[in-house]
Short mmCIF file of C-alpha atoms in Angstrom, two decimals:
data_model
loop_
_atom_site.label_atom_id
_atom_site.label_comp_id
_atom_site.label_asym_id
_atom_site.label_seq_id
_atom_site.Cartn_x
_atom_site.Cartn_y
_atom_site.Cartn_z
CA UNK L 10 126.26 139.48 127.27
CA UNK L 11 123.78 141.64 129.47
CA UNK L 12 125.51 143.14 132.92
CA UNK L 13 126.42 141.20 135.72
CA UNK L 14 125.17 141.78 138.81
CA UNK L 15 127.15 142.18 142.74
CA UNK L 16 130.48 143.40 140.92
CA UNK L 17 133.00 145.25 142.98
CA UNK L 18 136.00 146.91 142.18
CA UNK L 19 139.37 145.93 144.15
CA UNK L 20 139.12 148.19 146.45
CA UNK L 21 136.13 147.28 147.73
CA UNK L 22 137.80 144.91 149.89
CA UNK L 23 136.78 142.98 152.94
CA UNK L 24 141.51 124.03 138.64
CA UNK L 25 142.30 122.55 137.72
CA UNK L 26 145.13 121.04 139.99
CA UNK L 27 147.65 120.77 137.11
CA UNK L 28 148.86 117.35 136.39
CA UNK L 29 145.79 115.63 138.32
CA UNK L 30 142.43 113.50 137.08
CA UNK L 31 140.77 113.99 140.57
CA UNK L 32 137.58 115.76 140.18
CA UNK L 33 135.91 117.24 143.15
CA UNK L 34 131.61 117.35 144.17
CA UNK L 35 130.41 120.35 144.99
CA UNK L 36 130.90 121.15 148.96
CA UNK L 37 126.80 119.77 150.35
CA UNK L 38 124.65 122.94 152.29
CA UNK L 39 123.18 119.87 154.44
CA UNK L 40 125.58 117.12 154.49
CA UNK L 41 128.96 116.49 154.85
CA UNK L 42 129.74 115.65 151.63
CA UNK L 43 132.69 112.90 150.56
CA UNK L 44 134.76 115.00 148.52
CA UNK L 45 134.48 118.99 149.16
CA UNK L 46 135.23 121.12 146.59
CA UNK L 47 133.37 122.86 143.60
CA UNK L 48 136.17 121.79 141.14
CA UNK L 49 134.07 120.32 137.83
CA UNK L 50 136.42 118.35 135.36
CA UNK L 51 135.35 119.78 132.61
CA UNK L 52 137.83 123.04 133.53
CA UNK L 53 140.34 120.15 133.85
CA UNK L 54 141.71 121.96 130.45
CA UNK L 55 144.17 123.88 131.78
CA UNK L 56 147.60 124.55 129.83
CA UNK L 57 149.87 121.62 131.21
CA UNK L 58 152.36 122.52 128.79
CA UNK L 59 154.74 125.51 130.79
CA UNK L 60 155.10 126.68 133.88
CA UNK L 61 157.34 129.58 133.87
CA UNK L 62 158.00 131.03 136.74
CA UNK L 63 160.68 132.92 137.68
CA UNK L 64 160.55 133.29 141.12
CA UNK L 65 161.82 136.22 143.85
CA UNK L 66 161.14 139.93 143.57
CA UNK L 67 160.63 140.88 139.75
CA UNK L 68 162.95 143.68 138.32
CA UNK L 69 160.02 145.96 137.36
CA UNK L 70 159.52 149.31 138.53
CA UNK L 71 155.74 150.25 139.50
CA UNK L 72 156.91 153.45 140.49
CA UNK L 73 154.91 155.28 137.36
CA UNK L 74 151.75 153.84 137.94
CA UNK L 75 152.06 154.64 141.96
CA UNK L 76 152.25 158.81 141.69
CA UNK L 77 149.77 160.72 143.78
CA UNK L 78 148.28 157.66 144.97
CA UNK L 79 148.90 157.80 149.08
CA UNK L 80 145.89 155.14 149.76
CA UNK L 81 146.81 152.00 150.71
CA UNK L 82 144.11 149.03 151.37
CA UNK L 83 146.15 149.12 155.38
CA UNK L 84 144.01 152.73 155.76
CA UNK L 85 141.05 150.75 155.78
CA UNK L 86 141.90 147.04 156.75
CA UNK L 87 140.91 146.93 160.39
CA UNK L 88 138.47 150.06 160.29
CA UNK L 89 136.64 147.62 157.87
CA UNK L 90 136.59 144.95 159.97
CA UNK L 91 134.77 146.50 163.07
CA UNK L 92 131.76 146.36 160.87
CA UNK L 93 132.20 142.80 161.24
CA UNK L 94 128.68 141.45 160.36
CA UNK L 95 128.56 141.82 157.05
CA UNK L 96 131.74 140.41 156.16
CA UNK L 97 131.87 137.50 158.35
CA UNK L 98 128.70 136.58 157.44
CA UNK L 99 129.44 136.95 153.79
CA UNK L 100 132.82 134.58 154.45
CA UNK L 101 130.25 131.81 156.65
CA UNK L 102 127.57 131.82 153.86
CA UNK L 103 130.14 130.92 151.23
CA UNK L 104 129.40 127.16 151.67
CA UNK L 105 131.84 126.33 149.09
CA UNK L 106 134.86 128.12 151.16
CA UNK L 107 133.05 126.84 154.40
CA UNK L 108 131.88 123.33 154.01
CA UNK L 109 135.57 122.70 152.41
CA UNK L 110 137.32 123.45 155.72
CA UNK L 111 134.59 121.51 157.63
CA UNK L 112 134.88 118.23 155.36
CA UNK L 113 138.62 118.72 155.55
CA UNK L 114 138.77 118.69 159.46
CA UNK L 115 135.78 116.44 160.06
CA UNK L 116 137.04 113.83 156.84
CA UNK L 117 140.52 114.00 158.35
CA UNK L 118 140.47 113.50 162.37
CA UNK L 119 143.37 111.69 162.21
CA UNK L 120 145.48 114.92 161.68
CA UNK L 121 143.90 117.21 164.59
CA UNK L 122 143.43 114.20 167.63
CA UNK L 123 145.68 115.19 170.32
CA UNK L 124 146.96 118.13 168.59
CA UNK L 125 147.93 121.61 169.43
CA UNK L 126 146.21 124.09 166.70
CA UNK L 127 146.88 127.64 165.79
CA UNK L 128 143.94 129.27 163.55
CA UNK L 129 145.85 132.19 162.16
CA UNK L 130 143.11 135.15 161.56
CA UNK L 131 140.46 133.24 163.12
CA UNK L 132 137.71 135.91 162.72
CA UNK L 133 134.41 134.37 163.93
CA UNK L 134 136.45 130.81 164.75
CA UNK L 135 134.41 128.80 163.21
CA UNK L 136 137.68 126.92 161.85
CA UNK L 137 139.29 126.58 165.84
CA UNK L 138 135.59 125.15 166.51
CA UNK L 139 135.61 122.86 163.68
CA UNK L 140 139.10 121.54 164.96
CA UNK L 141 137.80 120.97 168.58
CA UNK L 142 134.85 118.94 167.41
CA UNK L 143 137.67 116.90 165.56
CA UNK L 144 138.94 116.11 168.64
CA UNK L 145 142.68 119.07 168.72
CA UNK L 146 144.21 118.79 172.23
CA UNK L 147 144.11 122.98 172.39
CA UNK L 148 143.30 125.14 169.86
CA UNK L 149 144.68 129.22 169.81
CA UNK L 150 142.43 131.28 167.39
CA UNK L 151 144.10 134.69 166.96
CA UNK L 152 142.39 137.19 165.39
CA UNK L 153 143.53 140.94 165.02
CA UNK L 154 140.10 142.61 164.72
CA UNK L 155 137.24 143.39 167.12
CA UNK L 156 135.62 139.65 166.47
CA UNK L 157 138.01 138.27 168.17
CA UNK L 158 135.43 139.91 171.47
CA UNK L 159 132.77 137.87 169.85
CA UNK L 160 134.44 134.18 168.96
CA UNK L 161 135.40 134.58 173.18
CA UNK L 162 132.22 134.55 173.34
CA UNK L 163 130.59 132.36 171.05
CA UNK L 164 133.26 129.73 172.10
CA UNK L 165 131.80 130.15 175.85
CA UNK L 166 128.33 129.90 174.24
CA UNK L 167 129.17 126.18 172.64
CA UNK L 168 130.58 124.76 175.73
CA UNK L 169 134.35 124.77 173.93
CA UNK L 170 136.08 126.75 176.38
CA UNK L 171 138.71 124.52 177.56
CA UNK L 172 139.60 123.66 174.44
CA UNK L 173 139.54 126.88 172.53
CA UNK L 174 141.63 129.85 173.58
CA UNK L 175 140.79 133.15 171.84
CA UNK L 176 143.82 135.67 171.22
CA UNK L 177 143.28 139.84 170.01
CA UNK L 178 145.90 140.55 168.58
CA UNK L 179 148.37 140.82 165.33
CA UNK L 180 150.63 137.12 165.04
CA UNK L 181 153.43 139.15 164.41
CA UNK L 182 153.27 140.83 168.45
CA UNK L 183 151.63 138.14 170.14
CA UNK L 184 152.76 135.48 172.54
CA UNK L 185 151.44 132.26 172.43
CA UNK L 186 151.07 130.20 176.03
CA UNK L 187 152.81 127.16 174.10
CA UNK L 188 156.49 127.02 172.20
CA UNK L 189 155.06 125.06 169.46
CA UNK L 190 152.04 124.37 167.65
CA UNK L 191 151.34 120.57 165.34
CA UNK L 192 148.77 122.20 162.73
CA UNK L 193 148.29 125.70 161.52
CA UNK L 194 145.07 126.44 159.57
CA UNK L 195 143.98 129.77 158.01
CA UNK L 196 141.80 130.77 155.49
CA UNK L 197 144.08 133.44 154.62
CA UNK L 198 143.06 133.93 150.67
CA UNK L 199 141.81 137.21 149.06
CA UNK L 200 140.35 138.51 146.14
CA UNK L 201 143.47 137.89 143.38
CA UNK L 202 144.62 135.27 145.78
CA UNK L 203 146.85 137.29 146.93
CA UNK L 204 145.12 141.10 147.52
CA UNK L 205 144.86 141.73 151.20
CA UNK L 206 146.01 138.51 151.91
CA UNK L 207 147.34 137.41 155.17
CA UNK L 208 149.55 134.52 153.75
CA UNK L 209 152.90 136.97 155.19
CA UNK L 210 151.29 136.37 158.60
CA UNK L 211 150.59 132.79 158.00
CA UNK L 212 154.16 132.24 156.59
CA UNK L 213 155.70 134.30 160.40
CA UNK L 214 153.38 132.02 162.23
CA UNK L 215 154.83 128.83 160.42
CA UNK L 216 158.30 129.15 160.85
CA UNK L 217 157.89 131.24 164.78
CA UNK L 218 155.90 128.03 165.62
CA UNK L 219 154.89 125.34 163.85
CA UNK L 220 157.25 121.79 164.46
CA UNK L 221 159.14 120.78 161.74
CA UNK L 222 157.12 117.64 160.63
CA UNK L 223 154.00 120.31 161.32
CA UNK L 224 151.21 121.02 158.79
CA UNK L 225 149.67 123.80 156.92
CA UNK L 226 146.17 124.07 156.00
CA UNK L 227 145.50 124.73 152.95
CA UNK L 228 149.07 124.02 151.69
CA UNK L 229 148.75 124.77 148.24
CA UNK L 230 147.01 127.39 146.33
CA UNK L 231 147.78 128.09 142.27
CA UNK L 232 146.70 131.10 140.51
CA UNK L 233 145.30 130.88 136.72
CA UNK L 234 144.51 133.04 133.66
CA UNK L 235 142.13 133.04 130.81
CA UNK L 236 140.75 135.54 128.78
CA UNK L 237 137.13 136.94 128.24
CA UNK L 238 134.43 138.25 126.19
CA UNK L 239 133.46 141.19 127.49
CA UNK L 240 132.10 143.87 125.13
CA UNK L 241 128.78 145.15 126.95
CA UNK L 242 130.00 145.61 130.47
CA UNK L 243 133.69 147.01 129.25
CA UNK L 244 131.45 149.93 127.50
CA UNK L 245 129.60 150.34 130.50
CA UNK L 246 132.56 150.39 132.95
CA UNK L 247 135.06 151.77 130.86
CA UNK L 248 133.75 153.83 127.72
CA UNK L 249 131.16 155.46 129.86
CA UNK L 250 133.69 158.59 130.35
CA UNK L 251 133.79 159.00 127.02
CA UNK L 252 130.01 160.96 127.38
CA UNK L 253 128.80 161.90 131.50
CA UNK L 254 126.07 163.68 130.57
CA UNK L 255 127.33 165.45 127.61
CA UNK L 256 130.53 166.12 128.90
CA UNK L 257 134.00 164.42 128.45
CA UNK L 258 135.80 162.94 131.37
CA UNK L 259 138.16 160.27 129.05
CA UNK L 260 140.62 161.16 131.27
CA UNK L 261 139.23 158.95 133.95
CA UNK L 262 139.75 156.26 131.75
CA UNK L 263 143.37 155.35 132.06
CA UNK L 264 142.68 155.36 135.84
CA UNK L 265 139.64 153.11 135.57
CA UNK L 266 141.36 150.82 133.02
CA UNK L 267 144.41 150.25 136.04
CA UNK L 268 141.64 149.15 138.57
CA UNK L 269 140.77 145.37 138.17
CA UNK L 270 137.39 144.31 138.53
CA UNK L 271 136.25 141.55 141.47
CA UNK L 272 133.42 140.28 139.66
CA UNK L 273 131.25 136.74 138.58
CA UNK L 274 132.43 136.09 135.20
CA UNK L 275 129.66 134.03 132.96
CA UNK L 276 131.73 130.34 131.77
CA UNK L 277 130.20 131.31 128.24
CA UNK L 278 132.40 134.41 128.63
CA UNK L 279 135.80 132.39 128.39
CA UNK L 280 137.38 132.45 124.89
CA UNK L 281 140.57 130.46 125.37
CA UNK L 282 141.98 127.69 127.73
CA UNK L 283 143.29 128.35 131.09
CA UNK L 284 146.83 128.72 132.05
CA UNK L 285 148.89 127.66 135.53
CA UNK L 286 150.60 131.20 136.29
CA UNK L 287 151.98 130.19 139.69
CA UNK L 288 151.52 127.39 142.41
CA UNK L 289 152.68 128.11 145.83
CA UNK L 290 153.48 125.67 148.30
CA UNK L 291 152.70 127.25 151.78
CA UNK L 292 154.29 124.71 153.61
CA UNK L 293 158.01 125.45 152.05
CA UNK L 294 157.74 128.73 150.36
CA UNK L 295 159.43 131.92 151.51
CA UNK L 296 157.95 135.46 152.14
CA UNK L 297 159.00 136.87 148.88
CA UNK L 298 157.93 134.15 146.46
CA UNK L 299 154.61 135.98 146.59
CA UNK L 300 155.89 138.42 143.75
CA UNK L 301 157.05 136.70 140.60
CA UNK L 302 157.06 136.57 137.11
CA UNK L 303 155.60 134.12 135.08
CA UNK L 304 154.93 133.54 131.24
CA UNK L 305 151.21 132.44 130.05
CA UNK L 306 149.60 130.86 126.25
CA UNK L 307 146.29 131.77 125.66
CA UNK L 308 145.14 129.48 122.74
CA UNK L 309 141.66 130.85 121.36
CA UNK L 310 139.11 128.22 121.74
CA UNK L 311 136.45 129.81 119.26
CA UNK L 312 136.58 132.73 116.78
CA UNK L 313 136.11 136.14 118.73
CA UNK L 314 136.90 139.43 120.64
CA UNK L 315 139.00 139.36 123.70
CA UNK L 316 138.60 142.24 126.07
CA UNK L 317 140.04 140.85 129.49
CA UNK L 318 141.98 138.80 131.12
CA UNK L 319 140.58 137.07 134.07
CA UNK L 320 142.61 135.55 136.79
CA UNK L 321 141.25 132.82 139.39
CA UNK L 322 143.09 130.67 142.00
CA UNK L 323 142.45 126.97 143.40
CA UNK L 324 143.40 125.86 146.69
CA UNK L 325 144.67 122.51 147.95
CA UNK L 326 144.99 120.56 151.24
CA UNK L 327 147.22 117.42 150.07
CA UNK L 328 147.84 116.58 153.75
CA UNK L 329 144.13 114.74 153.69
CA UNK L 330 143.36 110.92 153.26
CA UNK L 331 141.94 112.02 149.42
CA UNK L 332 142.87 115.30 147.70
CA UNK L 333 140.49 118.26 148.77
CA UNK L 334 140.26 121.52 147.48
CA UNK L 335 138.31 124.35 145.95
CA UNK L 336 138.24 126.84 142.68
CA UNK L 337 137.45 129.90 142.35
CA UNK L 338 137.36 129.52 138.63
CA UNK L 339 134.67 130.84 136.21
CA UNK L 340 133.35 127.03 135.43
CA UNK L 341 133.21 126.34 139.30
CA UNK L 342 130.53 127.08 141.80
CA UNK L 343 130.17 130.37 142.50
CA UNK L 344 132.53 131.53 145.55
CA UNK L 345 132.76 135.24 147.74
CA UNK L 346 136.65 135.63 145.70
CA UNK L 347 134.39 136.09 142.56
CA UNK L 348 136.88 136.29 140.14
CA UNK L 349 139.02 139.56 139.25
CA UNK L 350 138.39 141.08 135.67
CA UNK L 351 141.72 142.72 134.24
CA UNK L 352 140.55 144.75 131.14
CA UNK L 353 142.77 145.13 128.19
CA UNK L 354 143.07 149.08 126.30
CA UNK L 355 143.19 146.89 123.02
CA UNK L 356 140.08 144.59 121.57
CA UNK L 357 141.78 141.47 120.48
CA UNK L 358 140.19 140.48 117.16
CA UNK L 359 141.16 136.38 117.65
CA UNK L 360 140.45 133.24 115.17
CA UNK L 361 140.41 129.53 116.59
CA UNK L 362 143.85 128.30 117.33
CA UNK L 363 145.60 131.28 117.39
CA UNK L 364 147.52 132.38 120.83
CA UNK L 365 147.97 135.28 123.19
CA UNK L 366 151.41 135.07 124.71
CA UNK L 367 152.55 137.07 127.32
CA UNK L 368 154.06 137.82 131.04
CA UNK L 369 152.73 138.73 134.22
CA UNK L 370 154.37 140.41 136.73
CA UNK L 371 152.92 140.48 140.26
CA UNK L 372 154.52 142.11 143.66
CA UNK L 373 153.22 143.23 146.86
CA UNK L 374 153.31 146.77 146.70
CA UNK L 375 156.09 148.81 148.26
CA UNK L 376 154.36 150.60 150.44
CA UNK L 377 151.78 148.45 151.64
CA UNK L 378 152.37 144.57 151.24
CA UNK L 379 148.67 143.27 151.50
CA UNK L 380 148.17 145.85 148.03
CA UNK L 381 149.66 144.18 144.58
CA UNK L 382 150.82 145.58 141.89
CA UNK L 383 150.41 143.85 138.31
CA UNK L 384 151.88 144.35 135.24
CA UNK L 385 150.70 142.22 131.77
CA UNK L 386 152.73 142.32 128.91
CA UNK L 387 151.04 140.35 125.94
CA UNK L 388 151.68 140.21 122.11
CA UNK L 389 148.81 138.77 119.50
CA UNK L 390 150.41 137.79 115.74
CA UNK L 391 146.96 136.69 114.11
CA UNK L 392 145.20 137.12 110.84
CA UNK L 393 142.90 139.84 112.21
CA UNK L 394 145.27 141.37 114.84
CA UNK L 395 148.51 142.24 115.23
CA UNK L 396 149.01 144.07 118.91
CA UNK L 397 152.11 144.10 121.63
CA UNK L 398 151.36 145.66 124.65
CA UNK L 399 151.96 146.22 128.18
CA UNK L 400 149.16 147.31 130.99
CA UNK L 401 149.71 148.54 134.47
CA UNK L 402 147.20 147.45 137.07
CA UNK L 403 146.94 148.48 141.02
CA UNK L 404 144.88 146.69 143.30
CA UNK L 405 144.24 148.83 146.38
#
């Protein structure tokens, strides 16, 4: 495969629906479209056979893979986010993350009429103005960053003022003027699903304020792996230290190798089927549930070399008159998540039919919680290949 363009490491940071038929159109630039998503049924071949999960903090130590490294994504967060521009407008020209929140408030104006709304990270509040269209009693849009100074603004601009209240500040200090809010929204997703997330935040805002028969939008989100072809951009990324110039620097490559890889992954890529890792349910799930363990079966789909693993997550709103949603999956319309690229230290000589099985362990990291920490273990017992292994990886 030749090299693919606008890839970014983690730190560069800013579906299947198991057990379901449904598939979703692609989210319309123009139009509100019936059904927004870019979900395409034929991805609808995920792994419905397991889904192992055992849920809580994991009893893994990432304490060897953390030495000498002080950085934390939280040095950067907000500094990042005063050069707003770029990012926000990044986040609004993803039509397939924006049009799905539109549809899913315009499609569904029986949930916000007469409702009090809290948009939890509201950044340019596009989402608290899509909500007062729909016709929300009030809506709060807190955001923690310097755009909160522009969506004041732009919400004077559109006439929304008495509907819309802007709030600076972090959820977890603020004050809301009400005791209790009917819907929170958020689009609160990062890379990995979960790397510099705010679903923590969302989670404190739920149970601070939302009524019990409240709801939270998205309310699901389920995170899925595959495995890749990779060969010509793993020697670029990777092997390149082997020879800089004449000189070696191989000892960059264990670091390298620990650094995932936000990138558009080709569909021709994928050797093997897809498998559920983890589905969270924001509307019941507690704080910690966001670190787990869960097992995986990656049947090969075709004879060939495996040099990745590649992890995507779909998003739900169930809440809605139909199902709506979104991927972020390799076979799905291209999103601003990308997907994130997990290279292996082994190439996985595979035949048809035969299976990768494994574990992954993922936790917020100790000293900063919006940072993960990811361990695979995965064993191969083919004709060809016979490796067990387990890989470290730090998104930061």
């Amino acid at each position: 495969m030749g090299r693919r363009k606008g890839s970014n490491t983690a730190q560069t940071s800013t579906n299947q629906f198991e057990g379901t038929k449904i598939r979703f159109q692609d989210a319309d630039d123009d139009a509100v479209a019936t059904d927004s998503s870019n979900l395409d049924e034929s991805v609808l071949g995920v792994d419905k056979a397991t889904e192992d999960i055992s849920m809580g903090e994991p009893e893994v130590s990432f304490a060897d893979s953390d030495v000498g490294d002080d950085k934390t994504s939280a040095d950067y967060y907000f500094d990042s986010y005063s050069h707003f521009v770029p990012v926000f407008q990044e986040m609004l020209k993803d039509t397939v993350r924006t049009k799905t929140y539109q549809n899913v408030i315009y499609q569904n104006k029986f949930l916000f009429q007469n409702k009090v709304v809290l948009d939890v990270g509201a950044g340019t509040g596009i989402l608290s103005l899509f909500c007062a269209k729909a016709g929300a009693a009030h809506v709060y849009a807190v955001e923690c960053s310097h755009m909160a100074d522009m969506a004041k603004q732009i919400v004077e601009t559109n006439g929304l003022s008495d509907v819309v209240t802007v709030l600076k500040g972090k959820i977890e200090e603020i004050e809301l003027p009400v005791a209790k809010v009917d819907i929170i929204i958020s689009e609160w997703m990062g890379y990995f699903l979960l790397f510099e997330n705010m679903l923590n935040t969302v989670l404190y805002a739920r149970d601070k304020w939302l009524v019990n028969d409240g709801v939270v939008l998205p309310d699901k989100a389920s995170l899925y792996l595959t495995a890749i072809e990779d060969a010509d951009y793993k020697d670029e990324k990777i092997e390149f230290w082997n020879n800089v110039y004449g000189f070696d620097m191989s000892c960059i490559k264990k670091q390298a190798m620990m650094e995932p890889l936000v990138d558009t992954v080709d569909q021709n890529q994928i050797v093997t089927n897809s498998h559920l890792l983890k589905t969270m349910d924001i509307s019941k799930m507690a704080p910690g549930d966001a670190s787990f363990t869960a097992s995986f079966k990656l049947v090969a789909q075709r004879d060939d070399y495996i040099h990745a693993f590649v992890a995507y997550f779909d998003v739900s709103f169930t809440k809605c008159h139909k199902l709506m949603g979104f991927s972020t999956g390799p076979k799905s319309r291209a999103t601003h998540w990308k997907q994130t690229v997990l290279y292996l230290e082994d190439v996985l000589t595979i035949c048809e039919g035969e299976a990768i099985v494994g574990t992954m362990t993922v936790a917020q990291n100790k000293k900063n919680p919006r940072d993960v920490d990811i361990m695979v273990k995965y064993s191969l017992n083919g004709r060809r290949c016979v490796v067990s292994r387990a890989q470290f990886y730090k998104m930061r």
